Structures are given as C-alpha cells and as structure tokens.
CSV table of N, CA and C in Angstrom, one decimal:
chain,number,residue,atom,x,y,z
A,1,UNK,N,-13.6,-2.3,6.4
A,1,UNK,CA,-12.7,-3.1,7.2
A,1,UNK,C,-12.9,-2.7,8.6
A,2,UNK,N,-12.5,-3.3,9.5
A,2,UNK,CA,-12.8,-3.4,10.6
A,2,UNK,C,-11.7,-4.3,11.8
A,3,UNK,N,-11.9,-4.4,12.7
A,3,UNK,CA,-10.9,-5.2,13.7
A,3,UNK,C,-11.8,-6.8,13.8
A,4,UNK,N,-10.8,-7.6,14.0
A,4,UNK,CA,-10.8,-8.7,13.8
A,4,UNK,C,-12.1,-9.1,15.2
A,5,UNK,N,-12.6,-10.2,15.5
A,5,UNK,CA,-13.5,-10.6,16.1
A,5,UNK,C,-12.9,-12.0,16.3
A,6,UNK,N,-13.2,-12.5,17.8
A,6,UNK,CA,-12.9,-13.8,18.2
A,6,UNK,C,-14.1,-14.5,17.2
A,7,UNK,N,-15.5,-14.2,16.6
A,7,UNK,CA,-16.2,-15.1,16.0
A,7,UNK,C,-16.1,-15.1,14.5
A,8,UNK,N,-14.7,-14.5,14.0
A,8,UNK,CA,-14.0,-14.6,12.6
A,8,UNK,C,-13.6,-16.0,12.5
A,9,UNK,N,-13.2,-16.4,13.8
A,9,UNK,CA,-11.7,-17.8,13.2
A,9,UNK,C,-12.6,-18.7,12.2
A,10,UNK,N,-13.9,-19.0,12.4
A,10,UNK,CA,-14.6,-19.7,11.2
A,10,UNK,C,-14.8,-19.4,10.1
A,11,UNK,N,-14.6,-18.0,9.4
A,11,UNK,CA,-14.9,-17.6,8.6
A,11,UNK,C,-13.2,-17.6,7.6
A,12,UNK,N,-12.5,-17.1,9.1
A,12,UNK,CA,-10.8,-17.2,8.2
A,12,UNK,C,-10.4,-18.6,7.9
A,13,UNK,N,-10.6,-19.3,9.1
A,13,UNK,CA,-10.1,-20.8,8.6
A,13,UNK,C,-10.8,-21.3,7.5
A,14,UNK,N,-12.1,-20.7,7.1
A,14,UNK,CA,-12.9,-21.2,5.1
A,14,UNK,C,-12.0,-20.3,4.0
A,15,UNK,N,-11.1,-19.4,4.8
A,15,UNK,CA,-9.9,-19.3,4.2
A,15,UNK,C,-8.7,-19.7,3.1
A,16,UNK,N,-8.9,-20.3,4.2
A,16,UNK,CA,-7.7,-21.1,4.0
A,16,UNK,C,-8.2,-22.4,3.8
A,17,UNK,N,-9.0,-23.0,3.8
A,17,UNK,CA,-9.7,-24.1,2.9
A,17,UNK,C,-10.1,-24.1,1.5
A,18,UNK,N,-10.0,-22.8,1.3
A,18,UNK,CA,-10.3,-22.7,-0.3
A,18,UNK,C,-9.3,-22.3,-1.0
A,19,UNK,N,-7.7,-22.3,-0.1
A,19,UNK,CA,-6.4,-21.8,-0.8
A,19,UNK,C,-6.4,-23.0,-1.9
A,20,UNK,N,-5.7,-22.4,-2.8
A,20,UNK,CA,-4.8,-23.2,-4.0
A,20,UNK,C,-4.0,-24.2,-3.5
A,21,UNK,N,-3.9,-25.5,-4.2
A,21,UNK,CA,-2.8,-26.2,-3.4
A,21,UNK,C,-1.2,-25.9,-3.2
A,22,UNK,N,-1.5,-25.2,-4.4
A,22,UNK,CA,0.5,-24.6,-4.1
A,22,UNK,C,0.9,-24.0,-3.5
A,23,UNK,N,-0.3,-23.2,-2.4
A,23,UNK,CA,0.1,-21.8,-1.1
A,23,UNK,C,0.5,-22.8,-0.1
A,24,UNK,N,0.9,-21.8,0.8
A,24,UNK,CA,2.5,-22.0,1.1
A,24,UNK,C,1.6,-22.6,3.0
A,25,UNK,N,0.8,-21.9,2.9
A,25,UNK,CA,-0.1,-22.1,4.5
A,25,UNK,C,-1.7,-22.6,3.7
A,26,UNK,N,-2.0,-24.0,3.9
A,26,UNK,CA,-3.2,-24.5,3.7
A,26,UNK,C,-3.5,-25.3,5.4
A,27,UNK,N,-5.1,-26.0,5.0
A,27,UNK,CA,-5.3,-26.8,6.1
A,27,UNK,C,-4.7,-27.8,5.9
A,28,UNK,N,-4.2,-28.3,7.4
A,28,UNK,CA,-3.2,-29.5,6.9
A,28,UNK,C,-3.9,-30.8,7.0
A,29,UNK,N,-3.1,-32.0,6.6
A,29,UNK,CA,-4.0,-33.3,6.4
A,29,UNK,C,-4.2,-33.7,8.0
A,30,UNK,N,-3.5,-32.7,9.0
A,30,UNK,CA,-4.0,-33.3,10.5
A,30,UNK,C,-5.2,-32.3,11.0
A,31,UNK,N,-6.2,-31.6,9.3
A,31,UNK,CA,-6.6,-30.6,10.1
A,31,UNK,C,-6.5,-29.8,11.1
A,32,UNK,N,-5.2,-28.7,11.0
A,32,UNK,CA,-4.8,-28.1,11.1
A,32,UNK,C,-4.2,-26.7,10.6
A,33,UNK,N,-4.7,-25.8,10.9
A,33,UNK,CA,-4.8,-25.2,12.6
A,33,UNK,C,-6.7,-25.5,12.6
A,34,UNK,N,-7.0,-25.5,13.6
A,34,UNK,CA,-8.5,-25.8,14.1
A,34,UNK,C,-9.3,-24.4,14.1
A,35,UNK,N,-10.4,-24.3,14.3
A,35,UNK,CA,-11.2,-23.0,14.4
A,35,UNK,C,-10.7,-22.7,15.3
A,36,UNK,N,-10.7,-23.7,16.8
A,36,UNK,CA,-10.2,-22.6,17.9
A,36,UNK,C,-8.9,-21.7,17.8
A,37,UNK,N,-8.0,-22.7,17.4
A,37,UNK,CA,-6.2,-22.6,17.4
A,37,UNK,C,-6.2,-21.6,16.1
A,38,UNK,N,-7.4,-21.2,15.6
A,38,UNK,CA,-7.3,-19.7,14.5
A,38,UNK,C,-7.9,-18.6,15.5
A,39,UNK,N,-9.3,-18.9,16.2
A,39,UNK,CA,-9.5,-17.9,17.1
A,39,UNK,C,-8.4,-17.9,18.3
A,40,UNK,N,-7.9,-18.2,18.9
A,40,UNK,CA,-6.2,-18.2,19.7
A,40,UNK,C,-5.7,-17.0,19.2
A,41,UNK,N,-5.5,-17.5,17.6
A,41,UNK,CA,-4.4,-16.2,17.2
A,41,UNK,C,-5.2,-15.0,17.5
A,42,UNK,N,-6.3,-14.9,16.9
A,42,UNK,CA,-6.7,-13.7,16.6
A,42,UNK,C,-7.0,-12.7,17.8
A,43,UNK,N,-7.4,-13.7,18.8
A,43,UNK,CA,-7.3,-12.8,20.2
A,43,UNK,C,-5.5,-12.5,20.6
A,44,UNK,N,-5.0,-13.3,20.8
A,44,UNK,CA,-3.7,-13.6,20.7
A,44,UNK,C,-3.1,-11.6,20.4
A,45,UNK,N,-3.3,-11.8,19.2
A,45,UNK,CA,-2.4,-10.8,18.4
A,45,UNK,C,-3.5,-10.5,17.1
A,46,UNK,N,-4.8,-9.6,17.5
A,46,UNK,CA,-5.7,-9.6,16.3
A,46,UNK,C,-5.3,-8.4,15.2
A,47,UNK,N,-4.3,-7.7,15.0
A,47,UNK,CA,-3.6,-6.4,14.2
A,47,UNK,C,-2.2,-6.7,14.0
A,48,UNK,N,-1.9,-7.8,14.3
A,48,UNK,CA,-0.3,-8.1,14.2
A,48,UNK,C,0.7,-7.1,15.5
A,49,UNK,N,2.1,-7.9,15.4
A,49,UNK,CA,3.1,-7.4,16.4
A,49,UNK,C,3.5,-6.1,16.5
A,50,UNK,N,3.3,-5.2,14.7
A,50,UNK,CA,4.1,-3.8,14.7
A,50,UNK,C,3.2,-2.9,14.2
A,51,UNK,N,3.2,-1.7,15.1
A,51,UNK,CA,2.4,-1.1,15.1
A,51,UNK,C,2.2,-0.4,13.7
A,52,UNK,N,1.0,-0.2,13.0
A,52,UNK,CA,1.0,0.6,12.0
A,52,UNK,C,1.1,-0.9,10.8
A,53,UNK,N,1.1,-2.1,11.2
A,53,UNK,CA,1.2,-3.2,10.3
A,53,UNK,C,0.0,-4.1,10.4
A,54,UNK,N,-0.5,-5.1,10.3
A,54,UNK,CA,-1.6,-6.0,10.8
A,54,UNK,C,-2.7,-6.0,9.3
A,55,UNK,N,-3.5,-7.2,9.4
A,55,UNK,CA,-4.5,-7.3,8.7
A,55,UNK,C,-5.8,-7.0,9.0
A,56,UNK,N,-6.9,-6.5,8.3
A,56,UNK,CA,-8.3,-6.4,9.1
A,56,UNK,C,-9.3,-6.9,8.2
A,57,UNK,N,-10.2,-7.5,9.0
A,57,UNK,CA,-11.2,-8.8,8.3
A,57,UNK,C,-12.0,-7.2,7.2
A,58,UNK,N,-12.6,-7.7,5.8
A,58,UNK,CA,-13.1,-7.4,5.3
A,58,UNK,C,-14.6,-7.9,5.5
A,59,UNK,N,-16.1,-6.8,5.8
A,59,UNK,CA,-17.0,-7.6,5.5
A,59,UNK,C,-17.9,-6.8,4.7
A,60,UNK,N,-19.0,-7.6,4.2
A,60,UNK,CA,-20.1,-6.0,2.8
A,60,UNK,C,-20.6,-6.0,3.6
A,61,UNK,N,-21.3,-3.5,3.5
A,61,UNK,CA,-21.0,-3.2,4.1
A,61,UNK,C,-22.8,-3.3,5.0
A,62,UNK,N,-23.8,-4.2,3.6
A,62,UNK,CA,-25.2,-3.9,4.1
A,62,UNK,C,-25.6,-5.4,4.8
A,63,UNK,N,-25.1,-6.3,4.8
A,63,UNK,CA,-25.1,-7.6,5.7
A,63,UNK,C,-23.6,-8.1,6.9
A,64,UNK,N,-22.6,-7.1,6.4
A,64,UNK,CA,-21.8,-7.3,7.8
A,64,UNK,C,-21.1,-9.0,7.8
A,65,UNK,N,-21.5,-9.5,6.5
A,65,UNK,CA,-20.5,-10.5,6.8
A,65,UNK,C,-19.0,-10.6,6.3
A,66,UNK,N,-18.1,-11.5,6.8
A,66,UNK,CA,-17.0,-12.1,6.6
A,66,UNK,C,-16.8,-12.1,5.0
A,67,UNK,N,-15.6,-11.5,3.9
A,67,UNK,CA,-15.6,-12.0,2.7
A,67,UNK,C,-14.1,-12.1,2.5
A,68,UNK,N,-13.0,-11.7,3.8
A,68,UNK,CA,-11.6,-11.6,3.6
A,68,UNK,C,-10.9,-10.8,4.6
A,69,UNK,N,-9.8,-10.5,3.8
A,69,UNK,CA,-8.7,-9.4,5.1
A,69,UNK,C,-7.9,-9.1,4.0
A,70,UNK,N,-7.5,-8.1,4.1
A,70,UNK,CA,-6.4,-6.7,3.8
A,70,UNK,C,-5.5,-6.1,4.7
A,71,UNK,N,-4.3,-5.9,4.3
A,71,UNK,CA,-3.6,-5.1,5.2
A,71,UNK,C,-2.3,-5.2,5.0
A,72,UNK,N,-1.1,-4.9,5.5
A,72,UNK,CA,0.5,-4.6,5.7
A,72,UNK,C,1.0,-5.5,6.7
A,73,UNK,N,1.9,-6.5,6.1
A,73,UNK,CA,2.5,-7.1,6.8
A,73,UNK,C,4.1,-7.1,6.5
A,74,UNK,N,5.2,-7.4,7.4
A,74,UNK,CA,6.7,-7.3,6.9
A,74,UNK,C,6.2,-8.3,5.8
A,75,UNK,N,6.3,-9.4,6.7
A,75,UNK,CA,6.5,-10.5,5.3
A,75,UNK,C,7.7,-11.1,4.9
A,76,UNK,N,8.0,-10.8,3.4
A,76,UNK,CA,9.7,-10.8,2.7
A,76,UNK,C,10.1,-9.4,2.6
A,77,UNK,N,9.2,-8.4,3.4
A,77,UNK,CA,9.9,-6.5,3.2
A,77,UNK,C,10.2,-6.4,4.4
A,78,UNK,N,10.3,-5.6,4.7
A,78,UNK,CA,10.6,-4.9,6.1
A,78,UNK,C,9.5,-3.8,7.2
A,79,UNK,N,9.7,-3.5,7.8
A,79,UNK,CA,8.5,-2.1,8.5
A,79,UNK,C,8.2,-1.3,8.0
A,80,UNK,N,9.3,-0.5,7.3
A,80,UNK,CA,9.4,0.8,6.6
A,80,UNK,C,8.6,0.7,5.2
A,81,UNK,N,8.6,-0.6,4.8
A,81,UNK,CA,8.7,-0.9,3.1
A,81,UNK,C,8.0,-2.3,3.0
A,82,UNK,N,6.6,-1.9,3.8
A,82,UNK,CA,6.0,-3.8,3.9
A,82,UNK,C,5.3,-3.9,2.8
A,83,UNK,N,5.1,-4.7,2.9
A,83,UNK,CA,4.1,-5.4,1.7
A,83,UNK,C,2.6,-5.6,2.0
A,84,UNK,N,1.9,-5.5,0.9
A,84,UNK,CA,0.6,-5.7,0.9
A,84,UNK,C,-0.2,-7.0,0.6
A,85,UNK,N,-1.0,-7.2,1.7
A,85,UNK,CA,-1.4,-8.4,2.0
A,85,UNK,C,-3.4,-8.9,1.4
A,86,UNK,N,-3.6,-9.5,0.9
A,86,UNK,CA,-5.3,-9.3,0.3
A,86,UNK,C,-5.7,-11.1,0.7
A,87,UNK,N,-6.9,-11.7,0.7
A,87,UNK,CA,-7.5,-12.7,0.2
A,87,UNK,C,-8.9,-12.5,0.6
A,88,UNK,N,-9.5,-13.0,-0.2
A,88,UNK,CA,-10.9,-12.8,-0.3
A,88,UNK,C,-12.0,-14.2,-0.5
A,89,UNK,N,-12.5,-14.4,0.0
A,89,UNK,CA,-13.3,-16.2,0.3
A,89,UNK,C,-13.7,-16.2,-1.8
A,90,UNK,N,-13.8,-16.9,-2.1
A,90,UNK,CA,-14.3,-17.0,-3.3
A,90,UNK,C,-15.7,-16.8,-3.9
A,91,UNK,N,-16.5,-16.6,-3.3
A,91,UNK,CA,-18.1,-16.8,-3.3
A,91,UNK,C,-17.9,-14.7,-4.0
A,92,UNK,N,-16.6,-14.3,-3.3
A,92,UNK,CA,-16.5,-12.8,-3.7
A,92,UNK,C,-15.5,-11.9,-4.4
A,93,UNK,N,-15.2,-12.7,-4.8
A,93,UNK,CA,-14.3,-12.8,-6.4
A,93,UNK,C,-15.1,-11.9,-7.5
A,94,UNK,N,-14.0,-11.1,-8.0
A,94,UNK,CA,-14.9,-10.2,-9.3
A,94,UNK,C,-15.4,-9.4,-9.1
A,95,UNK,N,-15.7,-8.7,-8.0
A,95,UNK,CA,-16.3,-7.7,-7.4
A,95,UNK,C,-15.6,-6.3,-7.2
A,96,UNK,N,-14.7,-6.4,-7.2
A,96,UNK,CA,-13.6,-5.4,-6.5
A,96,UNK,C,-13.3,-5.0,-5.4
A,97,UNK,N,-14.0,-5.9,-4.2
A,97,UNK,CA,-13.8,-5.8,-3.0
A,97,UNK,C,-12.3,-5.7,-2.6
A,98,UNK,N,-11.5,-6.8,-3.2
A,98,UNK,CA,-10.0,-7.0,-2.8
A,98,UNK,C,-9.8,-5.4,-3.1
A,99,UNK,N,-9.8,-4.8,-4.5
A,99,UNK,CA,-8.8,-3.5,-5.1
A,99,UNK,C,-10.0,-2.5,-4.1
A,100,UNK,N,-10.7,-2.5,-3.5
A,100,UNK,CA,-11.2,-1.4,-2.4
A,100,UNK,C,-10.5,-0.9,-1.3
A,101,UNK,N,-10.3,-2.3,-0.9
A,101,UNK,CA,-10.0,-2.3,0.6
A,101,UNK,C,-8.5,-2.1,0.3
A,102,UNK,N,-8.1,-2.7,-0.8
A,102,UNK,CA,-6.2,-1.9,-1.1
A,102,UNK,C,-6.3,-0.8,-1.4
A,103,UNK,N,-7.0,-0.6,-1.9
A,103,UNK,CA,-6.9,1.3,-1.8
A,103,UNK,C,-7.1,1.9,-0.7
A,104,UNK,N,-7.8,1.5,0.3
A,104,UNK,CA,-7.9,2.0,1.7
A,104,UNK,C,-6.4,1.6,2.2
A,105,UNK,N,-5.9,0.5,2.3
A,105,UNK,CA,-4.9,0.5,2.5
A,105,UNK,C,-3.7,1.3,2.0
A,106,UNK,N,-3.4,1.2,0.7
A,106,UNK,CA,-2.5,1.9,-0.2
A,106,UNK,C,-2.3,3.4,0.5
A,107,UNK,N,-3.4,4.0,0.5
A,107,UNK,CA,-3.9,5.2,1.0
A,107,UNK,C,-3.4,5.4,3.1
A,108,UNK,N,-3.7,4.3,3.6
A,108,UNK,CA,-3.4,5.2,4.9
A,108,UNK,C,-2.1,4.1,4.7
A,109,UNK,N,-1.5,3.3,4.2
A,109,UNK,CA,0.4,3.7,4.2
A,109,UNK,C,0.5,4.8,3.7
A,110,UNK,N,0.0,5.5,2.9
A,110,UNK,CA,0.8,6.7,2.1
A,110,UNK,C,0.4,8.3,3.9
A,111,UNK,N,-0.2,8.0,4.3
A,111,UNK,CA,-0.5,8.8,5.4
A,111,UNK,C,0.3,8.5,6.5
A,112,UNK,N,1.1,7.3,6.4
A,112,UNK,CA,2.0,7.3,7.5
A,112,UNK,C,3.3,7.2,7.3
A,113,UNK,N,3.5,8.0,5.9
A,113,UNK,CA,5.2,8.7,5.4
A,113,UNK,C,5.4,7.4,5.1
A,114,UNK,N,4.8,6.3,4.6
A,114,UNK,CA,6.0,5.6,4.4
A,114,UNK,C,5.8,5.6,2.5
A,115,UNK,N,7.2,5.1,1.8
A,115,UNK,CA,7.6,5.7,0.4
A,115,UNK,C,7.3,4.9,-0.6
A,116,UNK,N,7.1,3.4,0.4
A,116,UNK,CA,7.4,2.3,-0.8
A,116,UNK,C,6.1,1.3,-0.2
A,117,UNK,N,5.7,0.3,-1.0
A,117,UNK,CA,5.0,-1.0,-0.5
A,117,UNK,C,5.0,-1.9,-1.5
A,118,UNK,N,5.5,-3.2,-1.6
A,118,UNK,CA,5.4,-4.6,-2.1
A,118,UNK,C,4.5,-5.1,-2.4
A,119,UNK,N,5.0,-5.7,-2.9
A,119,UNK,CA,3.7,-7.1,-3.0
A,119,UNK,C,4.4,-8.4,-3.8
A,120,UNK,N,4.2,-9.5,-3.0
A,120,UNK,CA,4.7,-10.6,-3.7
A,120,UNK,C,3.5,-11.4,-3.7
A,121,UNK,N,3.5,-12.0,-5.5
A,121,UNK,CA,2.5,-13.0,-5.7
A,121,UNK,C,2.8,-14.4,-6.8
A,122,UNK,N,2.3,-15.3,-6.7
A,122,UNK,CA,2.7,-16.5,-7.0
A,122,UNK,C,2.7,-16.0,-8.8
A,123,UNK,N,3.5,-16.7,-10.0
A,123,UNK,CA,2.7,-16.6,-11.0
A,123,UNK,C,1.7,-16.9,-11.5
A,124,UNK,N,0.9,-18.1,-10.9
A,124,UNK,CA,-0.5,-18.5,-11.3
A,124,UNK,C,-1.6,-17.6,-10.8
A,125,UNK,N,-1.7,-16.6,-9.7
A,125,UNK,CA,-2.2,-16.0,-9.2
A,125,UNK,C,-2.7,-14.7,-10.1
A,126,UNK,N,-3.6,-15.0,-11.7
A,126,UNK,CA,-3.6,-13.8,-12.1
A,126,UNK,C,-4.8,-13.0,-11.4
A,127,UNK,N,-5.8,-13.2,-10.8
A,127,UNK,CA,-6.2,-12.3,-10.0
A,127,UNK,C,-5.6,-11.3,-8.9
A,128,UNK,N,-4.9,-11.9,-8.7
A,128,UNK,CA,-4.0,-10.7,-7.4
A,128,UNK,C,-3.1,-10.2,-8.4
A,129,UNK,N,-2.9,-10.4,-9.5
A,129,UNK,CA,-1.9,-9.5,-10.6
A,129,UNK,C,-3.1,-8.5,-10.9
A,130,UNK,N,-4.4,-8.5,-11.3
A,130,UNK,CA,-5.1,-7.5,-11.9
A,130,UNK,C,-5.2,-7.0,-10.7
A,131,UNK,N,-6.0,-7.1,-9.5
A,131,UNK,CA,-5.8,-6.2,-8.3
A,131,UNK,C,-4.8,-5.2,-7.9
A,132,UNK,N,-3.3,-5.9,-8.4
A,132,UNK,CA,-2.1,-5.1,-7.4
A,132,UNK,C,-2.0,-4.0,-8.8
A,133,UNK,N,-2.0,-4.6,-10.1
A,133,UNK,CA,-2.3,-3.4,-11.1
A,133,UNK,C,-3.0,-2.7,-10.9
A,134,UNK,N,-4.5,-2.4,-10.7
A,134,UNK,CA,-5.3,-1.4,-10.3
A,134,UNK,C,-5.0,-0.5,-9.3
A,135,UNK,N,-4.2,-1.3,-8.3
A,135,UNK,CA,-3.4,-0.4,-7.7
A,135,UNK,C,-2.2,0.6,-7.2
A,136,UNK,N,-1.8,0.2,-8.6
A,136,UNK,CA,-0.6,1.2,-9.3
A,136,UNK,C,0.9,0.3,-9.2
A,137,UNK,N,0.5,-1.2,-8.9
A,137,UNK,CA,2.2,-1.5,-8.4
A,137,UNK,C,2.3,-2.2,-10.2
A,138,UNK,N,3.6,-2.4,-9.9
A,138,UNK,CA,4.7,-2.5,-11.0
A,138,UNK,C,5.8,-3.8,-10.6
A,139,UNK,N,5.5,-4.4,-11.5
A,139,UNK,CA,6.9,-5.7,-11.0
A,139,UNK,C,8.2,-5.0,-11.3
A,140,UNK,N,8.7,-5.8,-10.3
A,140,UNK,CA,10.1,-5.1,-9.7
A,140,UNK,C,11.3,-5.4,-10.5
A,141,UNK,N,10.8,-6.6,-11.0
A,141,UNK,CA,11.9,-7.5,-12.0
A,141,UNK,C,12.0,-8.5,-10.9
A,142,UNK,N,12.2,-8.4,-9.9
A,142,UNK,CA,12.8,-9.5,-8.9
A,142,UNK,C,12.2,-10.3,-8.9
A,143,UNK,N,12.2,-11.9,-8.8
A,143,UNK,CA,11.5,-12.9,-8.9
A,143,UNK,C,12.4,-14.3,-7.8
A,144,UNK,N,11.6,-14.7,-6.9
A,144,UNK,CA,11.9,-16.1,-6.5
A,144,UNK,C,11.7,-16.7,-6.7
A,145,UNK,N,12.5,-17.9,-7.6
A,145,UNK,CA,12.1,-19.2,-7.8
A,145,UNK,C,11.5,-20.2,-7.1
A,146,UNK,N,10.8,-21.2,-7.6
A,146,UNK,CA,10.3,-21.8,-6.7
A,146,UNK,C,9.5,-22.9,-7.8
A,147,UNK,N,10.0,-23.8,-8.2
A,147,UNK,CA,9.1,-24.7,-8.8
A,147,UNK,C,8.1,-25.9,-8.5
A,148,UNK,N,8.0,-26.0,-7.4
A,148,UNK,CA,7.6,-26.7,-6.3
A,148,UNK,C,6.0,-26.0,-6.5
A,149,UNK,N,6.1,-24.5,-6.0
A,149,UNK,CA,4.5,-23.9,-6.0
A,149,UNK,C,4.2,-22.5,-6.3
A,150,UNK,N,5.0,-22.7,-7.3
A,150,UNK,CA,5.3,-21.3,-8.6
A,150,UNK,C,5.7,-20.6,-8.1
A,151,UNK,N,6.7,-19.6,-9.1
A,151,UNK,CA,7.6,-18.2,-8.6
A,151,UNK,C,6.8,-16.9,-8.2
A,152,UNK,N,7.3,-16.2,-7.5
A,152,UNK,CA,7.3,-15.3,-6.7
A,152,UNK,C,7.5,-14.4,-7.3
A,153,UNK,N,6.3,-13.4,-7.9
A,153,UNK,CA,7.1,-12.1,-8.4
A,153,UNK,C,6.4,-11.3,-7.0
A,154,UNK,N,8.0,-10.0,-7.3
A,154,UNK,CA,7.5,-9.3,-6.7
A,154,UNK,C,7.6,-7.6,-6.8
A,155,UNK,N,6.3,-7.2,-6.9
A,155,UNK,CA,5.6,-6.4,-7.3
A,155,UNK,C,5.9,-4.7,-6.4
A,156,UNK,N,5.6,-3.6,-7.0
A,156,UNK,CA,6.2,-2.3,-5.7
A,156,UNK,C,5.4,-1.3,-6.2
A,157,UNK,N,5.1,0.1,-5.4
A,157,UNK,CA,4.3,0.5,-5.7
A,157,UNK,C,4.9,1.9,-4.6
A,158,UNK,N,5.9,3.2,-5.8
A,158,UNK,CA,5.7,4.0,-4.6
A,158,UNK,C,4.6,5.0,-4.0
A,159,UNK,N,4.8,5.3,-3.1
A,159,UNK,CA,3.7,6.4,-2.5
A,159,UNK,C,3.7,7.9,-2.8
A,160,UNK,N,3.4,8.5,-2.7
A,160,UNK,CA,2.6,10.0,-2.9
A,160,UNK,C,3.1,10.1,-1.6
A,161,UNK,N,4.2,11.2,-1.0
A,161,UNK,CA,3.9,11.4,0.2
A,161,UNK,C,2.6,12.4,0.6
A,162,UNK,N,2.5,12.4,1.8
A,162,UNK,CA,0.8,13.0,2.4
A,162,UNK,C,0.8,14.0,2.4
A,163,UNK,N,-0.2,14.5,1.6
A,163,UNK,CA,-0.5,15.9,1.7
A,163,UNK,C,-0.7,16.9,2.7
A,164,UNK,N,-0.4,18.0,3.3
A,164,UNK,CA,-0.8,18.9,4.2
A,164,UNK,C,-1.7,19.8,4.5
C-alpha cells in the first residue's frame, strides 16, 4: 500500500465500474463522477479528512500496478471505532490481496490504541464475509435493513492493545 497518485483516478474509477448493481456509489447513467472529477478528489483529500483514517491504493508488489484500496474510514462508526474499508478490481480476486493489506491495516489500528474496528457488508457480498473472517471480525448481531440493495451486516473486531 502506498499513497494515492493523481494517475490512480483511472484505475479507481474501473472501480467502481465493476461495482455490483446494488452498491450504494456506482458510475452513474450521466457517467459520473468522470476520471478527472475522481482525480479532483484524490488530490483534493488523497488520505481522507482525519488523521489516522483514509484509504491507500493497493498495487502488486513486482509490476506496481493498481489492484484496489484498503483502509479506515468513519463511515456508519465513528474515529475512535472506524470501520474497515477493502475493494479490489476483479481481475484480483482470490488471491488474498484484500485479507493482506487488512492485516496491515488491522494491525497499525491496533498500534494506534484504538480497541475496536467494524465492518459493514451487504449480505450478498460473500467475499468480503470470508476476508473480514480471516481477519478475526465477528458479526455484531446488528443488521440494517435494506431491501432495495441487501442488508447490512455489521461486523467488529476487537484489538490487542500494542505491545511495548
């Protein structure tokens, strides 16, 4: 993982072209957001607003390209107690890339005292259910309905505070 690059937005916006139709942010029928108006953001705010939160592009590590992003965002949690964030272009699926780079993550939340971390995922989404299980989270019981573009479970996972 790495910090985002103004020459990502093409790679993130195939992103989100390959979402499921039931996610909640696809490209829209006015093709929208554009490559540029994704590079905007990224220069914009390329780690997100709070510090110690943000996503970072994923790429493999012997060709350097683009295959996703990982990272902590509030979300539906909070600062202290955010949630964990994954997607991965499809071409890279099955690999373990997504449960890698959450363990890098998993791991430096647990380095920054914090106790708890989330995860909310659609129910059709059983891949990000075997991911957030390798990563030790646990459904919470809590669930948002939504039958529109499937329920919301959501998933927790506490930390190990950091060793000294």
């Amino acid at each position: 993982m790495r910090r985002w690059r103004p020459s990502d937005a093409e790679a993130h916006r195939s992103l989100w072209a390959e979402r499921d139709v039931r996610a909640l942010r696809r490209i829209g029928a006015n093709g929208r957001p554009t490559v540029e108006e994704m590079r905007e953001r990224l220069v914009a705010n390329p780690l997100g607003a709070e510090p110690g939160l943000g996503l970072l592009p994923i790429e493999l590590r012997d060709i350097g390209e683009f295959i996703g992003y990982c990272g902590l965002v509030v979300g539906q949690a909070s600062y202290d107690e955010p949630e964990i964030a994954f997607e991965l272009a499809q071409r890279a699926h099955g690999r373990g890339y997504a449960t890698e780079a959450g363990r890098a993550v998993v791991e430096a939340a647990a380095s920054t005292g914090r106790r708890r971390l989330w995860a909310t995922v659609r129910e059709w989404n059983t891949a990000s259910f075997r991911v957030l299980e390798k990563l030790g989270f646990d459904r919470s019981g809590r669930v948002d309905l939504d039958p529109e573009r499937g329920d919301s479970i959501w998933m927790t996972r506490e930390l190990d505070p950091p060793t000294v």
